[in-house]
Amino acid sequence: LEPDAVVGEATWQELYRRRSQLFPTPAPTVSPTPTSSPTPTTSPTQPPTSGTGQRARIVADIPAGEEVQVFDGPGSEYARLRILSNGSEVVTTGRQSGNWTELEDGGWVFSAWVQPI
């Protein structure tokens, strides 16, 4: 990254990529046990009156072979629900919390990687 004193999309993507390298998410267990969900530090925004059901594509600047993680809440501290391949099509609800966007199925993904179609 070139120093520019701006924490923009490229900076967030690099920080997220490096965090994933330093703290990889363990493989899911075959039969997960229920756990309580952490209390979010920020409240997600209310769904807008328009934009609900917006189709989007996952476009992530990640190394080849890595996939985008979908979490149970707006942050990587939540349980991982599944993974998406780069280029996957998703549907968003229009809700955002910090740098996270809610998907129609209830999962949350890093907002910088969600591009409307």
PDB file of C-alpha atoms in Angstrom:
ATOM      1  CA  LEU A   1       0.000   0.000   0.000  1.00  0.00           C
ATOM      2  CA  GLU A   2       1.141   3.514  -0.734  1.00  0.00           C
ATOM      3  CA  PRO A   3       0.989   5.812   2.333  1.00  0.00           C
ATOM      4  CA  ASP A   4      -1.785   8.363   1.834  1.00  0.00           C
ATOM      5  CA  ALA A   5      -3.113   8.913   5.394  1.00  0.00           C
ATOM      6  CA  VAL A   6      -6.519   7.559   4.304  1.00  0.00           C
ATOM      7  CA  VAL A   7      -8.058   4.349   5.570  1.00  0.00           C
ATOM      8  CA  GLY A   8      -9.877   3.515   2.358  1.00  0.00           C
ATOM      9  CA  GLU A   9     -11.144   0.333   0.748  1.00  0.00           C
ATOM     10  CA  ALA A  10      -7.664  -0.930  -0.186  1.00  0.00           C
ATOM     11  CA  THR A  11      -6.460  -0.476   3.408  1.00  0.00           C
ATOM     12  CA  TRP A  12      -9.487  -2.324   4.857  1.00  0.00           C
ATOM     13  CA  GLN A  13      -9.050  -5.172   2.409  1.00  0.00           C
ATOM     14  CA  GLU A  14      -5.349  -5.517   3.271  1.00  0.00           C
ATOM     15  CA  LEU A  15      -6.061  -5.427   7.024  1.00  0.00           C
ATOM     16  CA  TYR A  16      -8.796  -8.032   6.671  1.00  0.00           C
ATOM     17  CA  ARG A  17      -6.595 -10.232   4.465  1.00  0.00           C
ATOM     18  CA  ARG A  18      -3.709 -10.086   6.924  1.00  0.00           C
ATOM     19  CA  ARG A  19      -5.985 -10.757   9.897  1.00  0.00           C
ATOM     20  CA  SER A  20      -7.232 -13.882   8.157  1.00  0.00           C
ATOM     21  CA  GLN A  21      -3.626 -15.016   7.612  1.00  0.00           C
ATOM     22  CA  LEU A  22      -2.597 -14.396  11.233  1.00  0.00           C
ATOM     23  CA  PHE A  23      -5.782 -15.755  12.789  1.00  0.00           C
ATOM     24  CA  PRO A  24      -7.227 -18.372  10.426  1.00  0.00           C
ATOM     25  CA  THR A  25     -10.728 -19.541  11.157  1.00  0.00           C
ATOM     26  CA  PRO A  26     -10.687 -23.159  12.317  1.00  0.00           C
ATOM     27  CA  ALA A  27     -12.486 -25.740  10.231  1.00  0.00           C
ATOM     28  CA  PRO A  28     -16.126 -26.175  11.260  1.00  0.00           C
ATOM     29  CA  THR A  29     -16.936 -29.127  13.499  1.00  0.00           C
ATOM     30  CA  VAL A  30     -19.195 -31.889  12.263  1.00  0.00           C
ATOM     31  CA  SER A  31     -21.799 -31.345  14.986  1.00  0.00           C
ATOM     32  CA  PRO A  32     -21.480 -27.834  16.426  1.00  0.00           C
ATOM     33  CA  THR A  33     -22.753 -27.162  19.913  1.00  0.00           C
ATOM     34  CA  PRO A  34     -25.037 -24.174  20.466  1.00  0.00           C
ATOM     35  CA  THR A  35     -23.364 -21.153  22.018  1.00  0.00           C
ATOM     36  CA  SER A  36     -24.718 -17.795  22.990  1.00  0.00           C
ATOM     37  CA  SER A  37     -24.178 -15.040  20.455  1.00  0.00           C
ATOM     38  CA  PRO A  38     -22.063 -12.085  21.564  1.00  0.00           C
ATOM     39  CA  THR A  39     -23.818  -8.776  22.049  1.00  0.00           C
ATOM     40  CA  PRO A  40     -22.944  -6.526  19.102  1.00  0.00           C
ATOM     41  CA  THR A  41     -21.048  -3.380  19.991  1.00  0.00           C
ATOM     42  CA  THR A  42     -23.012  -1.437  17.374  1.00  0.00           C
ATOM     43  CA  SER A  43     -26.605  -1.783  16.326  1.00  0.00           C
ATOM     44  CA  PRO A  44     -27.221  -2.614  12.682  1.00  0.00           C
ATOM     45  CA  THR A  45     -29.034   0.055  10.724  1.00  0.00           C
ATOM     46  CA  GLN A  46     -32.700  -0.480  10.065  1.00  0.00           C
ATOM     47  CA  PRO A  47     -33.488  -1.807   6.603  1.00  0.00           C
ATOM     48  CA  PRO A  48     -34.098   1.001   4.116  1.00  0.00           C
ATOM     49  CA  THR A  49     -37.432   1.217   2.361  1.00  0.00           C
ATOM     50  CA  SER A  50     -35.650   0.641  -0.951  1.00  0.00           C
ATOM     51  CA  GLY A  51     -32.680  -1.556  -1.730  1.00  0.00           C
ATOM     52  CA  THR A  52     -34.074  -4.611   0.033  1.00  0.00           C
ATOM     53  CA  GLY A  53     -33.440  -7.703  -1.982  1.00  0.00           C
ATOM     54  CA  GLN A  54     -30.564  -5.996  -3.837  1.00  0.00           C
ATOM     55  CA  ARG A  55     -28.547  -8.440  -5.935  1.00  0.00           C
ATOM     56  CA  ALA A  56     -24.801  -8.112  -5.462  1.00  0.00           C
ATOM     57  CA  ARG A  57     -21.592  -9.886  -6.378  1.00  0.00           C
ATOM     58  CA  ILE A  58     -18.760 -10.770  -3.993  1.00  0.00           C
ATOM     59  CA  VAL A  59     -15.591  -9.189  -5.381  1.00  0.00           C
ATOM     60  CA  ALA A  60     -12.724  -9.638  -2.921  1.00  0.00           C
ATOM     61  CA  ASP A  61      -9.056  -8.794  -3.266  1.00  0.00           C
ATOM     62  CA  ILE A  62      -7.867 -12.016  -1.650  1.00  0.00           C
ATOM     63  CA  PRO A  63      -5.171 -14.531  -2.592  1.00  0.00           C
ATOM     64  CA  ALA A  64      -6.128 -17.312  -4.974  1.00  0.00           C
ATOM     65  CA  GLY A  65      -7.611 -20.304  -3.201  1.00  0.00           C
ATOM     66  CA  GLU A  66      -8.971 -18.276  -0.273  1.00  0.00           C
ATOM     67  CA  GLU A  67     -12.679 -17.701   0.125  1.00  0.00           C
ATOM     68  CA  VAL A  68     -14.886 -15.026   1.666  1.00  0.00           C
ATOM     69  CA  GLN A  69     -16.299 -15.890   5.078  1.00  0.00           C
ATOM     70  CA  VAL A  70     -19.931 -15.252   6.039  1.00  0.00           C
ATOM     71  CA  PHE A  71     -20.585 -14.704   9.747  1.00  0.00           C
ATOM     72  CA  ASP A  72     -23.631 -14.962  12.023  1.00  0.00           C
ATOM     73  CA  GLY A  73     -23.376 -11.253  12.899  1.00  0.00           C
ATOM     74  CA  PRO A  74     -21.653  -8.040  11.806  1.00  0.00           C
ATOM     75  CA  GLY A  75     -18.062  -8.989  12.645  1.00  0.00           C
ATOM     76  CA  SER A  76     -15.503 -11.770  12.551  1.00  0.00           C
ATOM     77  CA  GLU A  77     -16.040 -12.398  16.285  1.00  0.00           C
ATOM     78  CA  TYR A  78     -19.361 -14.065  15.399  1.00  0.00           C
ATOM     79  CA  ALA A  79     -19.679 -17.706  14.385  1.00  0.00           C
ATOM     80  CA  ARG A  80     -18.729 -18.517  10.802  1.00  0.00           C
ATOM     81  CA  LEU A  81     -21.757 -19.738   8.884  1.00  0.00           C
ATOM     82  CA  ARG A  82     -20.178 -20.633   5.562  1.00  0.00           C
ATOM     83  CA  ILE A  83     -17.789 -19.454   2.880  1.00  0.00           C
ATOM     84  CA  LEU A  84     -18.404 -17.882  -0.531  1.00  0.00           C
ATOM     85  CA  SER A  85     -16.252 -18.065  -3.618  1.00  0.00           C
ATOM     86  CA  ASN A  86     -14.996 -14.832  -5.131  1.00  0.00           C
ATOM     87  CA  GLY A  87     -17.549 -13.804  -7.778  1.00  0.00           C
ATOM     88  CA  SER A  88     -20.539 -15.397  -6.017  1.00  0.00           C
ATOM     89  CA  GLU A  89     -23.893 -13.682  -6.405  1.00  0.00           C
ATOM     90  CA  VAL A  90     -25.766 -12.804  -3.198  1.00  0.00           C
ATOM     91  CA  VAL A  91     -28.850 -10.836  -2.169  1.00  0.00           C
ATOM     92  CA  THR A  92     -28.506  -8.156   0.537  1.00  0.00           C
ATOM     93  CA  THR A  93     -31.153  -6.817   2.921  1.00  0.00           C
ATOM     94  CA  GLY A  94     -29.915  -3.227   2.826  1.00  0.00           C
ATOM     95  CA  ARG A  95     -28.840  -3.370   6.493  1.00  0.00           C
ATOM     96  CA  GLN A  96     -25.269  -2.456   7.427  1.00  0.00           C
ATOM     97  CA  SER A  97     -23.363  -2.332  10.691  1.00  0.00           C
ATOM     98  CA  GLY A  98     -19.940  -0.716  10.615  1.00  0.00           C
ATOM     99  CA  ASN A  99     -18.057  -2.386   7.754  1.00  0.00           C
ATOM    100  CA  TRP A 100     -20.478  -5.304   7.437  1.00  0.00           C
ATOM    101  CA  THR A 101     -23.471  -5.946   5.148  1.00  0.00           C
ATOM    102  CA  GLU A 102     -26.326  -8.318   5.944  1.00  0.00           C
ATOM    103  CA  LEU A 103     -27.272 -10.949   3.381  1.00  0.00           C
ATOM    104  CA  GLU A 104     -30.865 -11.987   2.761  1.00  0.00           C
ATOM    105  CA  ASP A 105     -30.293 -15.350   4.478  1.00  0.00           C
ATOM    106  CA  GLY A 106     -29.160 -13.611   7.700  1.00  0.00           C
ATOM    107  CA  GLY A 107     -25.398 -13.937   7.223  1.00  0.00           C
ATOM    108  CA  TRP A 108     -23.020 -10.948   7.292  1.00  0.00           C
ATOM    109  CA  VAL A 109     -20.093 -10.252   4.948  1.00  0.00           C
ATOM    110  CA  PHE A 110     -17.378  -7.568   4.816  1.00  0.00           C
ATOM    111  CA  SER A 111     -18.995  -4.585   3.007  1.00  0.00           C
ATOM    112  CA  ALA A 112     -15.991  -3.657   0.867  1.00  0.00           C
ATOM    113  CA  TRP A 113     -16.410  -6.960  -0.969  1.00  0.00           C
ATOM    114  CA  VAL A 114     -20.097  -6.470  -1.843  1.00  0.00           C
ATOM    115  CA  GLN A 115     -20.714  -4.821  -5.220  1.00  0.00           C
ATOM    116  CA  PRO A 116     -24.279  -4.201  -6.444  1.00  0.00           C
ATOM    117  CA  ILE A 117     -25.147  -5.820  -9.757  1.00  0.00           C
TER     118      ILE A 117
END
